[in-house]
Amino acid sequence: MRGVNLSHLGAPIGPMIRVHGGFANRTYRLDTDQGSFAVKELNLVDRRSTYRVEDVFRFERAAFAAGIPMPEPISASHHTLVHRWVEGEKVPEAAVSAAYAFEIGEILARIHALDVEWTHVSIEHPTSRDWPDLAERAAATGQPWADELASHVETLLAIAHFVGTCERPGPVVLTHRDIQPWNLLARYGRPVVLDWELSGMLDLASELGSTALSLAKGPGFDNIEPTIFRSVLDGYVEGGGALPPSGPSWFVFMIGGWLEHTRWNILRCFAGVEASTGPDLALSHESVHNGVRGLPDMFGRLPELEKLLV
C-alpha cells in the first residue's frame, strides 16, 4: 500500500500481511507496538458508486459506542479504513445456529435505532440491461463461462426488469446493508459484525430479507432452514424492531446486488489482467461462475422464498 501514512498506529513490529479473500477491496493486517490493526484499501478505480467514507466512519463510531459487537473503528481516509484487529472464527456459508441468528436480528434492531445523521442521499442507478452485449464479448474473448452466460441471457434480462420495477414499500433505514456470512465472525459463539463500508439507507424489508436468507442457507438454495430465517426476524422484534409487510421486496436488494456484482466482475475479467486493487482475477472468475449459475436459481425460487415470510 503505497503512499498511505499509518504512523498513528505505532511502530510496526513486522511486515504488513495481506489477508486474502475480499470480494471488493483488499485488507491487510498490521502489527505494531500499539496492537494489531486491519487496514482496508478501498477499491476506487472501477466502482459503480462512491464510498462515503466520512459518513460510514461516523456511523461506525456511533454503533461501536452503542455497544454493537464490531471491531473498533480507528481512522478513515479517502481510500483507507482502519479498525482494531479482532480474533474470531469465520462464519461458514451454511445455516447458522438459531441463537446466532436471533442475536443478529437483535443487533439489526439496535443498529436501526441509532440516531445518526446521514448526509448522503442515495441515487438509484438504472439496472444494467446489456447482458446480450456482455455475452457476445464473453464469446469473442474466450471466457471460460461464455457458453453458460449466453444460455442465461433472457433470464438475466428478466431479473434486471424485476429489480428495476419491484415496489419497495419502506420504511427506509440507515443500516449496514451487507450482513452476510463472509462479513461476520463468531467470537465465543456470538456475532461480530465486520465490513461496514457499504453502509447507507436501505428499504427495511430488503435488509431483513438479505440478512435472514444468507444466514439460513448454504452456498445454493436447496437447503434453506426456515426456522433460522424466522430466528433473525424474531430477534429483530425482540430487539424493538417492527417487521414490514411481506412481499418480493424482501429479496430484491439481494438479487439486484448480486446481479450488479456479477456484471462488475465480468468487466474485470474482460480486462484479462490482475488489477492493482479489488479482488484477484481468479476470484472475479469464480464470482462470475457463481452469479451466472446462482442468479437464475434464486430468481426462479422467489415464490418459494416469499413463503418464508408467512
mmCIF file of N, CA and C in Angstrom, residues 162 166-169 203 205-206 209 229 244-253 302-303 305-310:
data_model
loop_
_atom_site.group_PDB
_atom_site.id
_atom_site.type_symbol
_atom_site.label_atom_id
_atom_site.label_comp_id
_atom_site.label_asym_id
_atom_site.label_seq_id
_atom_site.Cartn_x
_atom_site.Cartn_y
_atom_site.Cartn_z
ATOM 1 N N PHE A 162 -37.174 -7.209 -13.128
ATOM 2 C CA PHE A 162 -37.732 -7.354 -11.776
ATOM 3 C C PHE A 162 -37.104 -6.354 -10.809
ATOM 4 N N CYS A 166 -39.662 -3.635 -9.163
ATOM 5 C CA CYS A 166 -40.240 -4.129 -7.908
ATOM 6 C C CYS A 166 -40.543 -2.968 -6.955
ATOM 7 N N GLU A 167 -41.751 -2.935 -6.431
ATOM 8 C CA GLU A 167 -42.140 -1.880 -5.495
ATOM 9 C C GLU A 167 -41.503 -2.123 -4.137
ATOM 10 N N ARG A 168 -40.960 -1.060 -3.565
ATOM 11 C CA ARG A 168 -40.327 -1.125 -2.247
ATOM 12 C C ARG A 168 -41.151 -0.266 -1.284
ATOM 13 N N PRO A 169 -41.955 -0.877 -0.437
ATOM 14 C CA PRO A 169 -42.924 -0.113 0.357
ATOM 15 C C PRO A 169 -42.328 0.650 1.542
ATOM 16 N N ASP A 203 -34.203 0.082 2.107
ATOM 17 C CA ASP A 203 -35.532 -0.389 2.457
ATOM 18 C C ASP A 203 -35.412 -1.493 3.507
ATOM 19 N N ALA A 205 -37.280 -4.002 4.466
ATOM 20 C CA ALA A 205 -37.558 -5.373 4.042
ATOM 21 C C ALA A 205 -36.354 -5.970 3.328
ATOM 22 N N SER A 206 -35.680 -5.182 2.500
ATOM 23 C CA SER A 206 -34.510 -5.684 1.782
ATOM 24 C C SER A 206 -33.388 -6.055 2.733
ATOM 25 N N GLY A 209 -34.561 -9.306 4.634
ATOM 26 C CA GLY A 209 -34.605 -10.465 3.756
ATOM 27 C C GLY A 209 -33.223 -10.947 3.374
ATOM 28 N N PHE A 229 -34.241 -18.616 9.372
ATOM 29 C CA PHE A 229 -34.756 -17.383 8.774
ATOM 30 C C PHE A 229 -35.657 -16.658 9.770
ATOM 31 N N PRO A 244 -41.745 -5.178 8.373
ATOM 32 C CA PRO A 244 -42.512 -4.562 7.277
ATOM 33 C C PRO A 244 -43.424 -5.596 6.623
ATOM 34 N N PRO A 245 -44.297 -5.175 5.710
ATOM 35 C CA PRO A 245 -45.193 -6.116 5.034
ATOM 36 C C PRO A 245 -44.417 -7.146 4.204
ATOM 37 N N SER A 246 -45.009 -8.330 4.049
ATOM 38 C CA SER A 246 -44.405 -9.371 3.223
ATOM 39 C C SER A 246 -44.484 -8.994 1.751
ATOM 40 N N GLY A 247 -43.594 -9.595 0.949
ATOM 41 C CA GLY A 247 -43.626 -9.346 -0.484
ATOM 42 C C GLY A 247 -42.269 -9.564 -1.115
ATOM 43 N N PRO A 248 -42.174 -9.470 -2.438
ATOM 44 C CA PRO A 248 -40.904 -9.704 -3.140
ATOM 45 C C PRO A 248 -39.830 -8.678 -2.814
ATOM 46 N N SER A 249 -40.217 -7.517 -2.253
ATOM 47 C CA SER A 249 -39.213 -6.501 -1.921
ATOM 48 C C SER A 249 -38.228 -6.983 -0.866
ATOM 49 N N TRP A 250 -38.574 -8.041 -0.129
ATOM 50 C CA TRP A 250 -37.644 -8.605 0.851
ATOM 51 C C TRP A 250 -36.387 -9.139 0.183
ATOM 52 N N PHE A 251 -36.471 -9.511 -1.092
ATOM 53 C CA PHE A 251 -35.344 -10.178 -1.752
ATOM 54 C C PHE A 251 -34.793 -9.398 -2.944
ATOM 55 N N VAL A 252 -35.388 -8.262 -3.269
ATOM 56 C CA VAL A 252 -34.980 -7.540 -4.474
ATOM 57 C C VAL A 252 -33.587 -6.938 -4.310
ATOM 58 N N PHE A 253 -33.225 -6.466 -3.124
ATOM 59 C CA PHE A 253 -31.907 -5.871 -2.937
ATOM 60 C C PHE A 253 -30.819 -6.934 -3.062
ATOM 61 N N LEU A 302 -38.269 -17.347 -6.208
ATOM 62 C CA LEU A 302 -38.852 -16.230 -5.471
ATOM 63 C C LEU A 302 -40.183 -16.577 -4.808
ATOM 64 N N PRO A 303 -41.114 -17.274 -5.480
ATOM 65 C CA PRO A 303 -42.361 -17.649 -4.790
ATOM 66 C C PRO A 303 -42.111 -18.534 -3.561
ATOM 67 N N LEU A 305 -39.332 -18.486 -1.766
ATOM 68 C CA LEU A 305 -38.700 -17.653 -0.753
ATOM 69 C C LEU A 305 -39.735 -16.796 -0.017
ATOM 70 N N GLU A 306 -40.746 -16.309 -0.737
ATOM 71 C CA GLU A 306 -41.771 -15.495 -0.095
ATOM 72 C C GLU A 306 -42.548 -16.283 0.967
ATOM 73 N N LYS A 307 -42.612 -17.606 0.803
ATOM 74 C CA LYS A 307 -43.293 -18.424 1.797
ATOM 75 C C LYS A 307 -42.576 -18.398 3.146
ATOM 76 N N LEU A 308 -41.284 -18.071 3.136
ATOM 77 C CA LEU A 308 -40.523 -17.952 4.387
ATOM 78 C C LEU A 308 -41.068 -16.825 5.254
ATOM 79 N N LEU A 309 -41.776 -15.866 4.658
ATOM 80 C CA LEU A 309 -42.255 -14.704 5.384
ATOM 81 C C LEU A 309 -43.586 -14.971 6.080
ATOM 82 N N VAL A 310 -44.201 -16.097 5.785
ATOM 83 C CA VAL A 310 -45.534 -16.395 6.348
ATOM 84 C C VAL A 310 -45.363 -17.086 7.696
#
